[in-house]
């Protein structure tokens, strides 16, 4: 990828896409193209075709997707499977037809079996049943991986697929019901502190373990892999370290400065008991995360107070 190559980042306003744009700019890539949802609806195959025929990007980061936390996945499975299948089908096919040199597809650690051995190696894909709360989303992502590999096999396309662990950082979704746990709890603990609430309710039992990667580390990994990795086999991106949801909640309470009590709502689902990625493959290529969870939480809380909360 040259510094003046034409690079399209799909989903540039989201958590992941915005971090990829920041990293490309930091590395002095000068020809980045983006479209808002109003300018280009990726669900519309005719609009996507017209965009690729006119713009002819050379490199594509496919970071546009319907995403959400455990409750959103569990409540709207039809939307999650349909929209992700359509967006990725439209973009992958038009990328092939317009001769894109390389495309990076973003999957998720939830593509792995619910009870996969830990840490999860790339080869555990499709070796067991999925977690029920997000199987529709995971199936769409698995189809995306298969599509990238099929276009590689049949047409020789350089389409790579990366599997990030649970992400957080600036531009995340802080909605109380639909977001992932980390932004949900930043908001809930912050609001409890502001209103002097005696308790904060956190979903589930607190026992599940999750691995959290700051999205700036993900952005750096994605650009690094776009520059160096040309293999259609999937590759994990994570820290290789995890914490229980209870530990996370306590860490967020401390970050926010909330001193009240945590109450567990056990009627809410726990989801997968653990999904810690084996990151030896990406480490062997020379990439490692740099932002520890405590530091990433602190900076995300500052971002939340300055950007989200004031808006
Ligand atoms: O972040 P989260 O929704 O992602 O939930 P998943 C992680 C854990 O945090 C679960 C608990 O055990 C939740 O029950 N939790 C506690 C909360 N309080 C809250 C809260 O207020 N909000 C949320 N959201 N969770 C998603 C998948 O699963 O992870 C997606 O559904 C995707 O498909 C994403 O893969 C990375 O890790 O459980």
mmCIF file of C-alpha atoms and ligand atoms in Angstrom:
data_model
loop_
_atom_site.group_PDB
_atom_site.id
_atom_site.type_symbol
_atom_site.label_atom_id
_atom_site.label_comp_id
_atom_site.label_asym_id
_atom_site.label_seq_id
_atom_site.Cartn_x
_atom_site.Cartn_y
_atom_site.Cartn_z
ATOM 1 C CA UNK A 1 0.000 0.000 0.000
ATOM 2 C CA UNK A 2 1.565 3.305 -1.115
ATOM 3 C CA UNK A 3 1.138 6.530 0.838
ATOM 4 C CA UNK A 4 -1.011 7.931 -2.006
ATOM 5 C CA UNK A 5 -3.011 4.734 -2.689
ATOM 6 C CA UNK A 6 -6.758 5.278 -2.780
ATOM 7 C CA UNK A 7 -8.096 3.724 0.432
ATOM 8 C CA UNK A 8 -11.804 3.375 1.238
ATOM 9 C CA UNK A 9 -12.772 2.968 4.895
ATOM 10 C CA UNK A 10 -16.380 1.752 5.082
ATOM 11 C CA UNK A 11 -17.957 2.692 8.428
ATOM 12 C CA UNK A 12 -15.586 5.583 9.196
ATOM 13 C CA UNK A 13 -17.859 7.152 11.819
ATOM 14 C CA UNK A 14 -18.032 4.035 13.968
ATOM 15 C CA UNK A 15 -15.759 2.817 16.730
ATOM 16 C CA UNK A 16 -13.591 0.686 14.428
ATOM 17 C CA UNK A 17 -13.673 2.704 11.200
ATOM 18 C CA UNK A 18 -12.761 5.952 12.940
ATOM 19 C CA UNK A 19 -9.739 4.302 14.562
ATOM 20 C CA UNK A 20 -8.562 2.947 11.185
ATOM 21 C CA UNK A 21 -8.844 6.446 9.672
ATOM 22 C CA UNK A 22 -6.859 7.929 12.604
ATOM 23 C CA UNK A 23 -4.139 5.309 12.159
ATOM 24 C CA UNK A 24 -3.945 5.813 8.365
ATOM 25 C CA UNK A 25 -3.624 9.564 8.901
ATOM 26 C CA UNK A 26 -0.995 9.047 11.601
ATOM 27 C CA UNK A 27 1.000 6.947 9.113
ATOM 28 C CA UNK A 28 0.646 9.695 6.491
ATOM 29 C CA UNK A 29 -1.651 7.943 4.024
ATOM 30 C CA UNK A 30 -3.016 10.834 2.017
ATOM 31 C CA UNK A 31 -5.821 9.486 -0.170
ATOM 32 C CA UNK A 32 -8.492 8.150 2.211
ATOM 33 C CA UNK A 33 -12.079 8.150 0.988
ATOM 34 C CA UNK A 34 -15.144 7.881 3.188
ATOM 35 C CA UNK A 35 -18.918 8.142 2.772
ATOM 36 C CA UNK A 36 -21.560 8.846 5.393
ATOM 37 C CA UNK A 37 -24.616 6.615 5.568
ATOM 38 C CA UNK A 38 -26.671 9.339 3.867
ATOM 39 C CA UNK A 39 -24.172 9.573 0.991
ATOM 40 C CA UNK A 40 -23.899 5.808 0.453
ATOM 41 C CA UNK A 41 -26.295 3.195 1.798
ATOM 42 C CA UNK A 42 -24.262 -0.026 1.835
ATOM 43 C CA UNK A 43 -27.496 -2.056 1.939
ATOM 44 C CA UNK A 44 -28.275 -0.785 -1.586
ATOM 45 C CA UNK A 45 -26.471 -2.934 -4.189
ATOM 46 C CA UNK A 46 -26.973 -0.396 -6.990
ATOM 47 C CA UNK A 47 -25.517 2.446 -4.946
ATOM 48 C CA UNK A 48 -22.569 0.292 -3.883
ATOM 49 C CA UNK A 49 -21.886 -0.713 -7.491
ATOM 50 C CA UNK A 50 -22.018 2.905 -8.655
ATOM 51 C CA UNK A 51 -19.656 3.950 -5.856
ATOM 52 C CA UNK A 52 -17.029 1.318 -6.722
ATOM 53 C CA UNK A 53 -17.320 1.966 -10.491
ATOM 54 C CA UNK A 54 -16.864 5.704 -10.002
ATOM 55 C CA UNK A 55 -14.334 5.867 -7.172
ATOM 56 C CA UNK A 56 -12.301 2.721 -7.908
ATOM 57 C CA UNK A 57 -10.609 2.423 -4.505
ATOM 58 C CA UNK A 58 -7.441 0.315 -4.462
ATOM 59 C CA UNK A 59 -7.691 -0.778 -0.818
ATOM 60 C CA UNK A 60 -10.806 -1.334 1.299
ATOM 61 C CA UNK A 61 -11.301 -1.662 5.053
ATOM 62 C CA UNK A 62 -14.789 -3.115 5.590
ATOM 63 C CA UNK A 63 -15.591 -1.758 9.065
ATOM 64 C CA UNK A 64 -19.285 -1.080 8.380
ATOM 65 C CA UNK A 65 -21.535 -3.539 10.196
ATOM 66 C CA UNK A 66 -24.597 -3.823 12.372
ATOM 67 C CA UNK A 67 -23.095 -4.409 15.844
ATOM 68 C CA UNK A 68 -24.257 -4.292 19.425
ATOM 69 C CA UNK A 69 -24.009 -5.854 22.847
ATOM 70 C CA UNK A 70 -25.527 -9.040 24.149
ATOM 71 C CA UNK A 71 -29.103 -7.673 24.525
ATOM 72 C CA UNK A 72 -29.161 -6.016 21.089
ATOM 73 C CA UNK A 73 -27.924 -9.250 19.488
ATOM 74 C CA UNK A 74 -30.470 -11.287 21.420
ATOM 75 C CA UNK A 75 -33.408 -8.946 20.667
ATOM 76 C CA UNK A 76 -32.801 -8.131 16.983
ATOM 77 C CA UNK A 77 -31.192 -11.290 15.495
ATOM 78 C CA UNK A 78 -32.992 -10.887 12.159
ATOM 79 C CA UNK A 79 -31.595 -7.367 11.685
ATOM 80 C CA UNK A 80 -28.097 -8.511 12.666
ATOM 81 C CA UNK A 81 -27.971 -11.411 10.214
ATOM 82 C CA UNK A 82 -29.742 -9.661 7.338
ATOM 83 C CA UNK A 83 -27.908 -6.339 7.386
ATOM 84 C CA UNK A 84 -24.465 -7.857 7.842
ATOM 85 C CA UNK A 85 -25.002 -10.410 5.075
ATOM 86 C CA UNK A 86 -26.209 -7.726 2.664
ATOM 87 C CA UNK A 87 -23.522 -5.133 3.410
ATOM 88 C CA UNK A 88 -20.654 -7.587 3.192
ATOM 89 C CA UNK A 89 -22.055 -9.254 0.063
ATOM 90 C CA UNK A 90 -22.453 -5.894 -1.683
ATOM 91 C CA UNK A 91 -19.009 -4.605 -0.733
ATOM 92 C CA UNK A 92 -17.044 -7.826 -1.312
ATOM 93 C CA UNK A 93 -18.612 -8.449 -4.701
ATOM 94 C CA UNK A 94 -18.136 -4.893 -5.977
ATOM 95 C CA UNK A 95 -14.579 -4.846 -4.601
ATOM 96 C CA UNK A 96 -13.885 -7.950 -6.702
ATOM 97 C CA UNK A 97 -15.603 -6.545 -9.809
ATOM 98 C CA UNK A 98 -13.853 -3.198 -9.667
ATOM 99 C CA UNK A 99 -10.418 -4.786 -9.178
ATOM 100 C CA UNK A 100 -9.655 -3.725 -5.584
ATOM 101 C CA UNK A 101 -6.052 -4.744 -4.795
ATOM 102 C CA UNK A 102 -6.732 -5.769 -1.216
ATOM 103 C CA UNK A 103 -9.631 -5.793 1.233
ATOM 104 C CA UNK A 104 -9.693 -6.289 5.009
ATOM 105 C CA UNK A 105 -12.871 -7.816 6.462
ATOM 106 C CA UNK A 106 -13.613 -7.481 10.167
ATOM 107 C CA UNK A 107 -15.080 -10.499 11.925
ATOM 108 C CA UNK A 108 -15.467 -10.965 15.673
ATOM 109 C CA UNK A 109 -14.367 -13.330 18.439
ATOM 110 C CA UNK A 110 -18.005 -14.479 18.755
ATOM 111 C CA UNK A 111 -17.567 -16.572 15.585
ATOM 112 C CA UNK A 112 -15.856 -19.219 17.715
ATOM 113 C CA UNK A 113 -17.735 -22.018 19.499
ATOM 114 C CA UNK A 114 -19.360 -21.025 22.794
ATOM 115 C CA UNK A 115 -17.296 -23.559 24.729
ATOM 116 C CA UNK A 116 -14.064 -23.371 22.722
ATOM 117 C CA UNK A 117 -10.878 -24.301 24.612
ATOM 118 C CA UNK A 118 -9.046 -21.216 25.928
ATOM 119 C CA UNK A 119 -7.171 -19.326 24.642
ATOM 120 C CA UNK A 120 -8.970 -19.606 21.301
ATOM 121 C CA UNK A 121 -6.793 -20.455 18.328
ATOM 122 C CA UNK A 122 -7.846 -19.529 14.790
ATOM 123 C CA UNK A 123 -8.291 -23.192 13.848
ATOM 124 C CA UNK A 124 -11.130 -23.648 16.400
ATOM 125 C CA UNK A 125 -13.553 -21.972 13.962
ATOM 126 C CA UNK A 126 -16.519 -24.266 13.177
ATOM 127 C CA UNK A 127 -15.568 -26.930 15.724
ATOM 128 C CA UNK A 128 -18.654 -26.566 17.944
ATOM 129 C CA UNK A 129 -22.016 -24.834 18.506
ATOM 130 C CA UNK A 130 -22.186 -21.034 18.791
ATOM 131 C CA UNK A 131 -23.355 -18.920 21.749
ATOM 132 C CA UNK A 132 -27.156 -18.600 21.320
ATOM 133 C CA UNK A 133 -27.478 -14.867 22.111
ATOM 134 C CA UNK A 134 -25.346 -13.862 19.123
ATOM 135 C CA UNK A 135 -25.502 -16.804 16.732
ATOM 136 C CA UNK A 136 -27.267 -14.758 14.007
ATOM 137 C CA UNK A 137 -24.519 -12.124 14.012
ATOM 138 C CA UNK A 138 -21.805 -14.779 14.251
ATOM 139 C CA UNK A 139 -23.275 -16.733 11.307
ATOM 140 C CA UNK A 140 -23.205 -13.572 9.167
ATOM 141 C CA UNK A 141 -19.568 -12.973 10.094
ATOM 142 C CA UNK A 142 -18.670 -16.616 9.393
ATOM 143 C CA UNK A 143 -20.332 -16.240 5.977
ATOM 144 C CA UNK A 144 -18.181 -13.130 5.412
ATOM 145 C CA UNK A 145 -15.000 -15.072 6.193
ATOM 146 C CA UNK A 146 -16.072 -17.880 3.863
ATOM 147 C CA UNK A 147 -16.862 -15.339 1.143
ATOM 148 C CA UNK A 148 -13.430 -13.721 1.404
ATOM 149 C CA UNK A 149 -11.823 -17.152 1.111
ATOM 150 C CA UNK A 150 -14.115 -18.169 -1.774
ATOM 151 C CA UNK A 151 -13.300 -14.996 -3.750
ATOM 152 C CA UNK A 152 -9.619 -15.676 -3.086
ATOM 153 C CA UNK A 153 -9.941 -19.267 -4.328
ATOM 154 C CA UNK A 154 -12.095 -18.592 -7.372
ATOM 155 C CA UNK A 155 -10.926 -15.138 -8.455
ATOM 156 C CA UNK A 156 -7.551 -14.711 -6.725
ATOM 157 C CA UNK A 157 -8.799 -11.705 -4.675
ATOM 158 C CA UNK A 158 -6.525 -10.591 -1.833
ATOM 159 C CA UNK A 159 -9.293 -10.453 0.799
ATOM 160 C CA UNK A 160 -8.106 -10.959 4.388
ATOM 161 C CA UNK A 161 -10.238 -11.540 7.517
ATOM 162 C CA UNK A 162 -9.312 -10.401 11.014
ATOM 163 C CA UNK A 163 -11.027 -11.456 14.270
ATOM 164 C CA UNK A 164 -10.921 -8.776 16.943
ATOM 165 C CA UNK A 165 -11.790 -9.437 20.545
ATOM 166 C CA UNK A 166 -14.256 -7.159 22.461
ATOM 167 C CA UNK A 167 -13.371 -3.540 21.627
ATOM 168 C CA UNK A 168 -13.849 -0.191 23.355
ATOM 169 C CA UNK A 169 -12.742 3.419 23.008
ATOM 170 C CA UNK A 170 -13.789 6.763 21.519
ATOM 171 C CA UNK A 171 -16.862 6.841 19.240
ATOM 172 C CA UNK A 172 -18.304 3.753 20.894
ATOM 173 C CA UNK A 173 -22.051 3.313 21.351
ATOM 174 C CA UNK A 174 -22.969 4.341 24.921
ATOM 175 C CA UNK A 175 -26.666 3.436 24.658
ATOM 176 C CA UNK A 176 -27.885 1.860 27.940
ATOM 177 C CA UNK A 177 -29.663 -1.095 26.313
ATOM 178 C CA UNK A 178 -27.876 -1.753 23.030
ATOM 179 C CA UNK A 179 -24.227 -1.113 23.783
ATOM 180 C CA UNK A 180 -21.469 -3.483 24.896
ATOM 181 C CA UNK A 181 -20.681 -3.865 28.566
ATOM 182 C CA UNK A 182 -17.761 -1.457 28.874
ATOM 183 C CA UNK A 183 -19.404 1.693 27.471
ATOM 184 C CA UNK A 184 -22.706 0.744 29.168
ATOM 185 C CA UNK A 185 -21.009 0.621 32.543
ATOM 186 C CA UNK A 186 -18.990 3.812 32.031
ATOM 187 C CA UNK A 187 -22.263 5.619 31.426
ATOM 188 C CA UNK A 188 -24.206 3.892 34.204
ATOM 189 C CA UNK A 189 -21.519 4.457 36.854
ATOM 190 C CA UNK A 190 -21.019 8.053 35.711
ATOM 191 C CA UNK A 191 -24.746 8.800 35.913
ATOM 192 C CA UNK A 192 -24.954 7.095 39.337
ATOM 193 C CA UNK A 193 -22.077 9.224 40.591
ATOM 194 C CA UNK A 194 -23.695 12.411 39.281
ATOM 195 C CA UNK A 195 -27.034 11.586 40.924
ATOM 196 C CA UNK A 196 -25.527 10.119 44.139
ATOM 197 C CA UNK A 197 -27.377 6.846 43.497
ATOM 198 C CA UNK A 198 -26.672 4.272 46.246
ATOM 199 C CA UNK A 199 -26.509 1.291 43.843
ATOM 200 C CA UNK A 200 -25.653 0.464 40.242
ATOM 201 C CA UNK A 201 -27.179 -2.550 38.542
ATOM 202 C CA UNK A 202 -24.930 -4.687 36.353
ATOM 203 C CA UNK A 203 -26.263 -7.522 34.188
ATOM 204 C CA UNK A 204 -25.684 -11.225 34.723
ATOM 205 C CA UNK A 205 -23.652 -12.944 37.423
ATOM 206 C CA UNK A 206 -20.362 -11.105 36.966
ATOM 207 C CA UNK A 207 -18.605 -14.447 36.404
ATOM 208 C CA UNK A 208 -18.076 -14.381 32.593
ATOM 209 C CA UNK A 209 -14.626 -13.378 31.452
ATOM 210 C CA UNK A 210 -13.936 -10.977 28.591
ATOM 211 C CA UNK A 211 -10.851 -9.676 26.844
ATOM 212 C CA UNK A 212 -10.919 -5.929 26.034
ATOM 213 C CA UNK A 213 -8.810 -4.261 23.348
ATOM 214 C CA UNK A 214 -8.619 -0.483 22.978
ATOM 215 C CA UNK A 215 -9.761 0.391 19.470
ATOM 216 C CA UNK A 216 -6.591 2.399 18.760
ATOM 217 C CA UNK A 217 -4.674 -0.861 19.139
ATOM 218 C CA UNK A 218 -7.149 -2.475 16.733
ATOM 219 C CA UNK A 219 -6.648 0.355 14.213
ATOM 220 C CA UNK A 220 -2.902 -0.124 14.369
ATOM 221 C CA UNK A 221 -3.276 -3.911 13.923
ATOM 222 C CA UNK A 222 -5.607 -3.513 10.921
ATOM 223 C CA UNK A 223 -3.280 -1.119 9.075
ATOM 224 C CA UNK A 224 -0.285 -3.309 9.991
ATOM 225 C CA UNK A 225 -2.044 -6.394 8.534
ATOM 226 C CA UNK A 226 -3.135 -4.485 5.428
ATOM 227 C CA UNK A 227 0.539 -3.617 4.893
ATOM 228 C CA UNK A 228 2.018 -7.036 5.654
ATOM 229 C CA UNK A 229 -0.447 -9.970 5.710
ATOM 230 C CA UNK A 230 -1.638 -11.573 2.464
ATOM 231 C CA UNK A 231 -3.117 -14.868 3.678
ATOM 232 C CA UNK A 232 -6.836 -15.738 3.381
ATOM 233 C CA UNK A 233 -6.724 -17.678 6.669
ATOM 234 C CA UNK A 234 -8.190 -15.754 9.600
ATOM 235 C CA UNK A 235 -6.071 -13.995 12.227
ATOM 236 C CA UNK A 236 -6.981 -13.023 15.818
ATOM 237 C CA UNK A 237 -6.432 -9.512 17.206
ATOM 238 C CA UNK A 238 -6.477 -9.097 20.973
ATOM 239 C CA UNK A 239 -4.436 -8.726 24.112
ATOM 240 C CA UNK A 240 -4.449 -12.380 25.209
ATOM 241 C CA UNK A 241 -5.546 -11.205 28.699
ATOM 242 C CA UNK A 242 -9.036 -11.182 30.206
ATOM 243 C CA UNK A 243 -10.951 -10.091 33.314
ATOM 244 C CA UNK A 244 -14.262 -11.132 34.868
ATOM 245 C CA UNK A 245 -17.226 -8.790 34.386
ATOM 246 C CA UNK A 246 -17.138 -8.280 38.171
ATOM 247 C CA UNK A 247 -13.501 -7.120 37.964
ATOM 248 C CA UNK A 248 -14.404 -4.879 35.029
ATOM 249 C CA UNK A 249 -17.311 -3.324 36.947
ATOM 250 C CA UNK A 250 -15.047 -2.631 39.952
ATOM 251 C CA UNK A 251 -12.379 -1.134 37.686
ATOM 252 C CA UNK A 252 -14.931 1.146 36.027
ATOM 253 C CA UNK A 253 -16.388 2.201 39.390
ATOM 254 C CA UNK A 254 -12.856 3.136 40.507
ATOM 255 C CA UNK A 255 -12.110 4.970 37.234
ATOM 256 C CA UNK A 256 -15.312 6.975 37.473
ATOM 257 C CA UNK A 257 -14.947 7.524 41.245
ATOM 258 C CA UNK A 258 -18.232 5.850 42.194
ATOM 259 C CA UNK A 259 -18.327 4.541 45.788
ATOM 260 C CA UNK A 260 -21.806 2.969 45.964
ATOM 261 C CA UNK A 261 -22.814 -0.675 45.796
ATOM 262 C CA UNK A 262 -22.949 -2.966 42.749
ATOM 263 C CA UNK A 263 -26.124 -5.069 42.380
ATOM 264 C CA UNK A 264 -26.219 -8.025 39.953
ATOM 265 C CA UNK A 265 -29.311 -8.533 37.767
ATOM 266 C CA UNK A 266 -29.211 -12.288 37.233
ATOM 267 C CA UNK A 267 -32.261 -12.238 34.961
ATOM 268 C CA UNK A 268 -29.988 -10.840 32.211
ATOM 269 C CA UNK A 269 -27.929 -13.304 30.131
ATOM 270 C CA UNK A 270 -24.242 -13.964 30.802
ATOM 271 C CA UNK A 271 -23.456 -15.100 27.269
ATOM 272 C CA UNK A 272 -20.271 -17.040 26.542
ATOM 273 C CA UNK A 273 -18.434 -17.943 29.771
ATOM 274 C CA UNK A 274 -15.039 -16.964 28.346
ATOM 275 C CA UNK A 275 -13.581 -15.982 24.947
ATOM 276 C CA UNK A 276 -9.919 -15.182 25.319
ATOM 277 C CA UNK A 277 -8.089 -15.127 22.015
ATOM 278 C CA UNK A 278 -4.799 -16.849 21.320
ATOM 279 C CA UNK A 279 -2.794 -14.023 19.786
ATOM 280 C CA UNK A 280 0.440 -15.916 19.088
ATOM 281 C CA UNK A 281 -0.105 -15.690 15.301
ATOM 282 C CA UNK A 282 -0.196 -11.874 15.194
ATOM 283 C CA UNK A 283 2.580 -11.633 17.814
ATOM 284 C CA UNK A 284 4.783 -13.798 15.568
ATOM 285 C CA UNK A 285 4.242 -11.282 12.747
ATOM 286 C CA UNK A 286 5.566 -8.487 14.994
ATOM 287 C CA UNK A 287 2.411 -6.747 16.305
ATOM 288 C CA UNK A 288 1.425 -6.451 19.982
ATOM 289 C CA UNK A 289 -1.121 -4.236 21.744
ATOM 290 C CA UNK A 290 0.217 -1.226 23.665
ATOM 291 C CA UNK A 291 -2.692 0.166 25.724
ATOM 292 C CA UNK A 292 -3.304 -1.499 29.123
ATOM 293 C CA UNK A 293 -6.959 -1.764 30.191
ATOM 294 C CA UNK A 294 -6.646 0.702 33.113
ATOM 295 C CA UNK A 295 -5.112 3.337 30.842
ATOM 296 C CA UNK A 296 -7.623 2.759 28.037
ATOM 297 C CA UNK A 297 -10.520 2.961 30.491
ATOM 298 C CA UNK A 298 -9.251 6.247 31.911
ATOM 299 C CA UNK A 299 -8.872 7.855 28.470
ATOM 300 C CA UNK A 300 -12.242 6.509 27.303
ATOM 301 C CA UNK A 301 -13.898 7.996 30.392
ATOM 302 C CA UNK A 302 -12.305 11.364 29.594
ATOM 303 C CA UNK A 303 -13.583 11.060 26.006
ATOM 304 C CA UNK A 304 -17.065 10.151 27.270
ATOM 305 C CA UNK A 305 -17.210 13.203 29.559
ATOM 306 C CA UNK A 306 -15.914 15.596 26.893
ATOM 307 C CA UNK A 307 -17.626 14.296 23.772
ATOM 308 C CA UNK A 308 -20.525 12.021 24.431
ATOM 309 C CA UNK A 309 -21.849 13.332 27.713
ATOM 310 C CA UNK A 310 -21.696 16.976 26.649
ATOM 311 C CA UNK A 311 -23.408 16.155 23.348
HETATM 312 O O1 LIG B 1 -20.346 -6.544 26.072
HETATM 313 P P1 LIG B 1 -21.369 -7.597 25.943
HETATM 314 O O2 LIG B 1 -22.710 -7.187 25.531
HETATM 315 O O3 LIG B 1 -20.738 -8.615 24.947
HETATM 316 O O4 LIG B 1 -21.539 -8.355 27.364
HETATM 317 P P2 LIG B 1 -20.578 -10.176 24.695
HETATM 318 C C1 LIG B 1 -20.437 -8.904 28.040
HETATM 319 C C2 LIG B 1 -20.850 -9.401 29.403
HETATM 320 O O5 LIG B 1 -21.137 -8.254 30.227
HETATM 321 C C3 LIG B 1 -22.098 -10.272 29.454
HETATM 322 C C4 LIG B 1 -22.354 -8.426 30.912
HETATM 323 O O6 LIG B 1 -21.909 -11.301 30.398
HETATM 324 C C5 LIG B 1 -23.189 -9.295 29.954
HETATM 325 O O7 LIG B 1 -24.252 -9.927 30.643
HETATM 326 N N1 LIG B 1 -22.953 -7.115 31.221
HETATM 327 C C6 LIG B 1 -23.118 -6.608 32.463
HETATM 328 C C7 LIG B 1 -23.441 -6.209 30.344
HETATM 329 N N2 LIG B 1 -23.742 -5.428 32.410
HETATM 330 C C8 LIG B 1 -23.950 -5.144 31.111
HETATM 331 C C9 LIG B 1 -24.549 -4.027 30.429
HETATM 332 O O8 LIG B 1 -25.022 -3.079 31.014
HETATM 333 N N3 LIG B 1 -24.555 -4.071 29.064
HETATM 334 C C10 LIG B 1 -24.018 -5.134 28.374
HETATM 335 N N4 LIG B 1 -24.029 -5.105 27.033
HETATM 336 N N5 LIG B 1 -23.483 -6.219 28.997
HETATM 337 C C11 LIG B 1 -21.239 -9.432 22.300
HETATM 338 C C12 LIG B 1 -21.905 -10.113 21.165
HETATM 339 O O9 LIG B 1 -21.276 -10.351 23.321
HETATM 340 O O10 LIG B 1 -19.881 -9.140 22.036
HETATM 341 C C13 LIG B 1 -21.599 -9.511 19.878
HETATM 342 O O11 LIG B 1 -23.291 -10.210 21.429
HETATM 343 C C14 LIG B 1 -20.130 -9.212 19.691
HETATM 344 O O12 LIG B 1 -22.053 -10.346 18.874
HETATM 345 C C15 LIG B 1 -19.541 -8.533 20.878
HETATM 346 O O13 LIG B 1 -19.418 -10.382 19.413
HETATM 347 C C16 LIG B 1 -18.043 -8.352 20.785
HETATM 348 O O14 LIG B 1 -19.122 -10.434 24.657
HETATM 349 O O15 LIG B 1 -21.321 -11.050 25.632
#
